Amino acid sequence: MKNKFYVTTPIYYPSGRFHIGTAYTTVLADSMKRYHKLKGEDTYMLTGTDEHGQKIEEKAKEAGQTPKEYVDKMAKMAKELWAKMNIQYDDYIQTTEERHEKIVQKIFEIFLEKGDIYKGEYEGLYCVPCETYFTQSQLVEGKCPDCGREVIPMKEEAYFFNMKKYVDRLLAYYDEHPDFIKPAFRKTEMIKNFIEPGLEDLCITRTSFDWGIKVPSDPKHVIYVWLDALTNYLTALGYLSDDDALFQKYWPADLQIVGKDIARFHLIYWPIFLMALDLPLPKTILVHNWIMMKDGKMSKSKGNVIYPETLIDRYGLDATRYFLLREMPVAQDGFFSPEAFIERYNFDLCNDLSNLLNRTVSMVNKYFEGIVPTYNGTPNEADKELEEYSEKQIVEFENKLNEYEIANSLQEIWNLISRTNKYIDETMPWALSKEEETEKLKSVMYHLIENLRKIAILIKPFMNDTADNILRQIGVKEANLQNWESLKIYDKNGGQKVIEKGEPIFMRLNAEEEVEFIKQAMKGN
Ligand code: ME8
């Protein structure tokens, strides 16, 4: 049976345009999906929007719309952005869809019947934008520890989920499954900050607002947005519905990607809900840090927000995706600055990648009239060294990617690009041509084309169109020379390939002008 790969992003809170930080999770999930697909696995990717709660109710009112009109408009906007970013999701779930609401109600009743949910009274300090209650000791300088805004005292009759019952099982699970939480320090953080101080039972209903899924047996209660939202990963697959074929096939998820601010919900409550349903837990939950600006978080009031559309329209999708993935260490915050973006473009994409392609294609045209020379010889020292280096880099790349060190995995590809550029300088094809060293020259051209083919396959999950463009320019048409398996071989049928020189894939930018352009665009946001 083929391997399967189910990857999810958090479902987004529909509160406006997505900036490049929020787009990061989904670009990463899409890249992981494409990588597994390229390896021949049966993949499935889920994204969506988290559409209930008091904040949405208020936003819709401000916009003069019903909450449903408001969230549908937001979901449409999100889908347009994902189309522009070439995100290959298989399903988009809105938590206001019937397929989700019905099952959340079923899950609530199951918990109630099992005695995992009980009725009590909740009193606490509530952050409206985060829809979370906090205790006094969790506040930071008297304000919400997540968003820094004011909290208000609230009291209401509510249902609670008995988290304490599952704490020991959760800790044992953490212990026995080292791959469950990545990076590992997030596990320590959960234990130290939330479990050791004593995990509170979680209040899972509200009566203070209306916009949410009603408790079927007690409809003045609305199901708390986190129980509602988290279960989307199951309901989208048809869990507990008449047709649960997708659920049977894809659950448990192989990878769930979330930002650091929602780690607590995904690393503590989510696994406990799954345990209470007697369901297996996702194989890995990857928590990534944030993309920050030099002056801190992106925010409209600071005038430092950058939207993906601005970068895509001017520099192309692949440059935008590359920057996001390359600048984000995952376990630490990454930083956006106009200077860093243009530098990555000019150095990594233009100098390193685009030039390697241009130089190679021009030389095959010049020395062999555009036909990649057939090569059946024995590689000499320099060629052999290049072959071995390439093999090693592919292994390094996969090792890093499988540990979800995305930026480092891209670095390994760029090491291969640099090494291949260096190979041109070392072998000096122009001198070989003058000296009429035809066999050596053939070998150099052949190795360059083969390395470019490998580089194109390696970057394909992240930069699909650039990869296709490279493969077209170097004349690789056969599907079996574009798949992951073919990274293992040096294809001996060079003579079949005909170069199709095209435009350079990335052209050098005027750094000063472009930095200014991005700065102006940020001010305009
Ligand atoms: O959290 N850099 O939705 P959301 C990187 N609805 N990632 C960032 C970021 C930044 N600057 N800013 C935000 C929600 N994110 C809930 C999820 S899941 C059952 C419910 C990430 O739209 C953030 O960490 O506020 C989160 O993973 C995602 O964007 C969506 O955030």
GROMACS .gro file of N, CA and C and ligand atoms in nm, residues 9-15 18-25 49-50 55 226 229-233 257-262 266 288-292 297-298 328, ligand 1:
model
  148
    9THR      N    1  -0.353   2.275   0.835
    9THR     CA    2  -0.311   2.404   0.891
    9THR      C    3  -0.414   2.437   0.999
   10PRO      N    4  -0.388   2.536   1.083
   10PRO     CA    5  -0.496   2.577   1.172
   10PRO      C    6  -0.604   2.637   1.083
   11ILE      N    7  -0.727   2.633   1.127
   11ILE     CA    8  -0.826   2.703   1.047
   11ILE      C    9  -0.819   2.849   1.088
   12TYR      N   10  -0.820   2.935   0.990
   12TYR     CA   11  -0.791   3.076   1.016
   12TYR      C   12  -0.908   3.152   1.075
   13TYR      N   13  -0.873   3.248   1.157
   13TYR     CA   14  -0.973   3.334   1.214
   13TYR      C   15  -1.006   3.442   1.112
   14PRO      N   16  -1.130   3.450   1.070
   14PRO     CA   17  -1.160   3.536   0.955
   14PRO      C   18  -1.174   3.683   0.994
   15SER      N   19  -1.062   3.747   1.026
   15SER     CA   20  -1.076   3.884   1.076
   15SER      C   21  -1.021   3.989   0.980
   18PHE      N   22  -0.499   3.836   0.520
   18PHE     CA   23  -0.389   3.761   0.581
   18PHE      C   24  -0.256   3.827   0.545
   19HIS      N   25  -0.175   3.856   0.646
   19HIS     CA   26  -0.043   3.911   0.616
   19HIS      C   27   0.055   3.795   0.592
   20ILE      N   28   0.182   3.826   0.561
   20ILE     CA   29   0.272   3.716   0.524
   20ILE      C   30   0.295   3.618   0.639
   21GLY      N   31   0.281   3.667   0.763
   21GLY     CA   32   0.298   3.577   0.878
   21GLY      C   33   0.191   3.470   0.878
   22THR      N   34   0.067   3.510   0.860
   22THR     CA   35  -0.041   3.411   0.863
   22THR      C   36  -0.034   3.318   0.742
   23ALA      N   37   0.021   3.371   0.631
   23ALA     CA   38   0.031   3.285   0.512
   23ALA      C   39   0.138   3.177   0.530
   24TYR      N   40   0.230   3.200   0.622
   24TYR     CA   41   0.343   3.108   0.639
   24TYR      C   42   0.298   2.964   0.664
   25THR      N   43   0.207   2.946   0.761
   25THR     CA   44   0.165   2.809   0.797
   25THR      C   45   0.117   2.732   0.674
   49THR      N   46  -1.165   2.795   0.772
   49THR     CA   47  -1.184   2.912   0.860
   49THR      C   48  -1.267   2.877   0.982
   50ASP      N   49  -1.231   2.945   1.090
   50ASP     CA   50  -1.281   2.924   1.225
   50ASP      C   51  -1.383   3.035   1.251
   55LYS      N   52  -1.626   3.752   1.887
   55LYS     CA   53  -1.553   3.851   1.808
   55LYS      C   54  -1.612   3.862   1.666
  226TRP      N   55  -1.309   2.683   2.103
  226TRP     CA   56  -1.194   2.594   2.081
  226TRP      C   57  -1.236   2.449   2.063
  229ALA      N   58  -1.366   2.459   1.715
  229ALA     CA   59  -1.264   2.477   1.610
  229ALA      C   60  -1.173   2.356   1.596
  230LEU      N   61  -1.124   2.304   1.707
  230LEU     CA   62  -1.026   2.195   1.699
  230LEU      C   63  -1.081   2.071   1.630
  231THR      N   64  -1.210   2.046   1.650
  231THR     CA   65  -1.266   1.923   1.592
  231THR      C   66  -1.277   1.929   1.440
  232ASN      N   67  -1.248   2.045   1.381
  232ASN     CA   68  -1.258   2.055   1.234
  232ASN      C   69  -1.169   1.953   1.164
  233TYR      N   70  -1.057   1.919   1.230
  233TYR     CA   71  -0.963   1.824   1.167
  233TYR      C   72  -1.028   1.687   1.149
  257ILE      N   73   0.022   2.160   1.150
  257ILE     CA   74   0.114   2.273   1.167
  257ILE      C   75   0.039   2.388   1.232
  258VAL      N   76   0.097   2.442   1.339
  258VAL     CA   77   0.032   2.555   1.407
  258VAL      C   78   0.136   2.657   1.450
  259GLY      N   79   0.092   2.782   1.465
  259GLY     CA   80   0.182   2.886   1.515
  259GLY      C   81   0.193   2.877   1.667
  260LYS      N   82   0.297   2.942   1.720
  260LYS     CA   83   0.330   2.927   1.864
  260LYS      C   84   0.218   2.975   1.956
  261ASP      N   85   0.139   3.073   1.909
  261ASP     CA   86   0.035   3.128   1.997
  261ASP      C   87  -0.079   3.030   2.025
  262ILE      N   88  -0.092   2.929   1.940
  262ILE     CA   89  -0.201   2.834   1.962
  262ILE      C   90  -0.147   2.695   1.997
  266HIS      N   91  -0.338   2.307   2.090
  266HIS     CA   92  -0.311   2.188   2.009
  266HIS      C   93  -0.229   2.081   2.080
  288HIS      N   94   0.540   2.630   1.488
  288HIS     CA   95   0.640   2.723   1.433
  288HIS      C   96   0.632   2.858   1.503
  289ASN      N   97   0.745   2.925   1.502
  289ASN     CA   98   0.750   3.060   1.558
  289ASN      C   99   0.689   3.158   1.460
  290TRP      N  100   0.710   3.284   1.488
  290TRP     CA  101   0.643   3.387   1.408
  290TRP      C  102   0.737   3.462   1.316
  291ILE      N  103   0.680   3.518   1.211
  291ILE     CA  104   0.755   3.613   1.129
  291ILE      C  105   0.733   3.750   1.189
  292MET      N  106   0.845   3.810   1.226
  292MET     CA  107   0.839   3.939   1.296
  292MET      C  108   0.898   4.048   1.208
  297LYS      N  109   0.596   4.288   1.643
  297LYS     CA  110   0.489   4.220   1.568
  297LYS      C  111   0.439   4.308   1.455
  298MET      N  112   0.388   4.241   1.351
  298MET     CA  113   0.323   4.317   1.244
  298MET      C  114   0.192   4.371   1.297
  328MET      N  115   1.267   3.161   0.785
  328MET     CA  116   1.199   3.125   0.910
  328MET      C  117   1.264   3.000   0.968
  526ME8     O1  118  -0.527   3.107   1.556
  526ME8     N1  119   0.404   3.463   1.176
  526ME8     O2  120  -0.637   3.173   1.368
  526ME8     P1  121  -0.548   3.299   1.323
  526ME8     C1  122   0.374   3.332   1.161
  526ME8     N2  123  -0.852   3.038   1.442
  526ME8     N3  124   0.253   3.280   1.187
  526ME8     C2  125   0.158   3.364   1.230
  526ME8     C3  126   0.181   3.502   1.247
  526ME8     C4  127   0.313   3.551   1.218
  526ME8     N4  128   0.346   3.679   1.229
  526ME8     N5  129   0.066   3.558   1.290
  526ME8     C5  130  -0.025   3.459   1.300
  526ME8     C6  131  -0.624   3.105   1.484
  526ME8     N6  132   0.029   3.342   1.264
  526ME8     C7  133  -0.738   3.011   1.520
  526ME8     C8  134  -0.689   2.868   1.501
  526ME8     S1  135  -0.718   2.607   1.495
  526ME8     C9  136  -0.828   2.495   1.549
  526ME8    C10  137  -0.787   2.762   1.532
  526ME8    C11  138  -0.034   3.209   1.260
  526ME8     O3  139  -0.604   3.340   1.193
  526ME8    C12  140  -0.095   3.168   1.393
  526ME8     O4  141   0.006   3.125   1.480
  526ME8     O5  142  -0.541   3.399   1.432
  526ME8    C13  143  -0.188   3.058   1.351
  526ME8     O6  144  -0.119   2.935   1.341
  526ME8    C14  145  -0.232   3.101   1.211
  526ME8     O7  146  -0.144   3.207   1.172
  526ME8    C15  147  -0.375   3.147   1.206
  526ME8     O8  148  -0.401   3.242   1.303
   0.00000   0.00000   0.00000
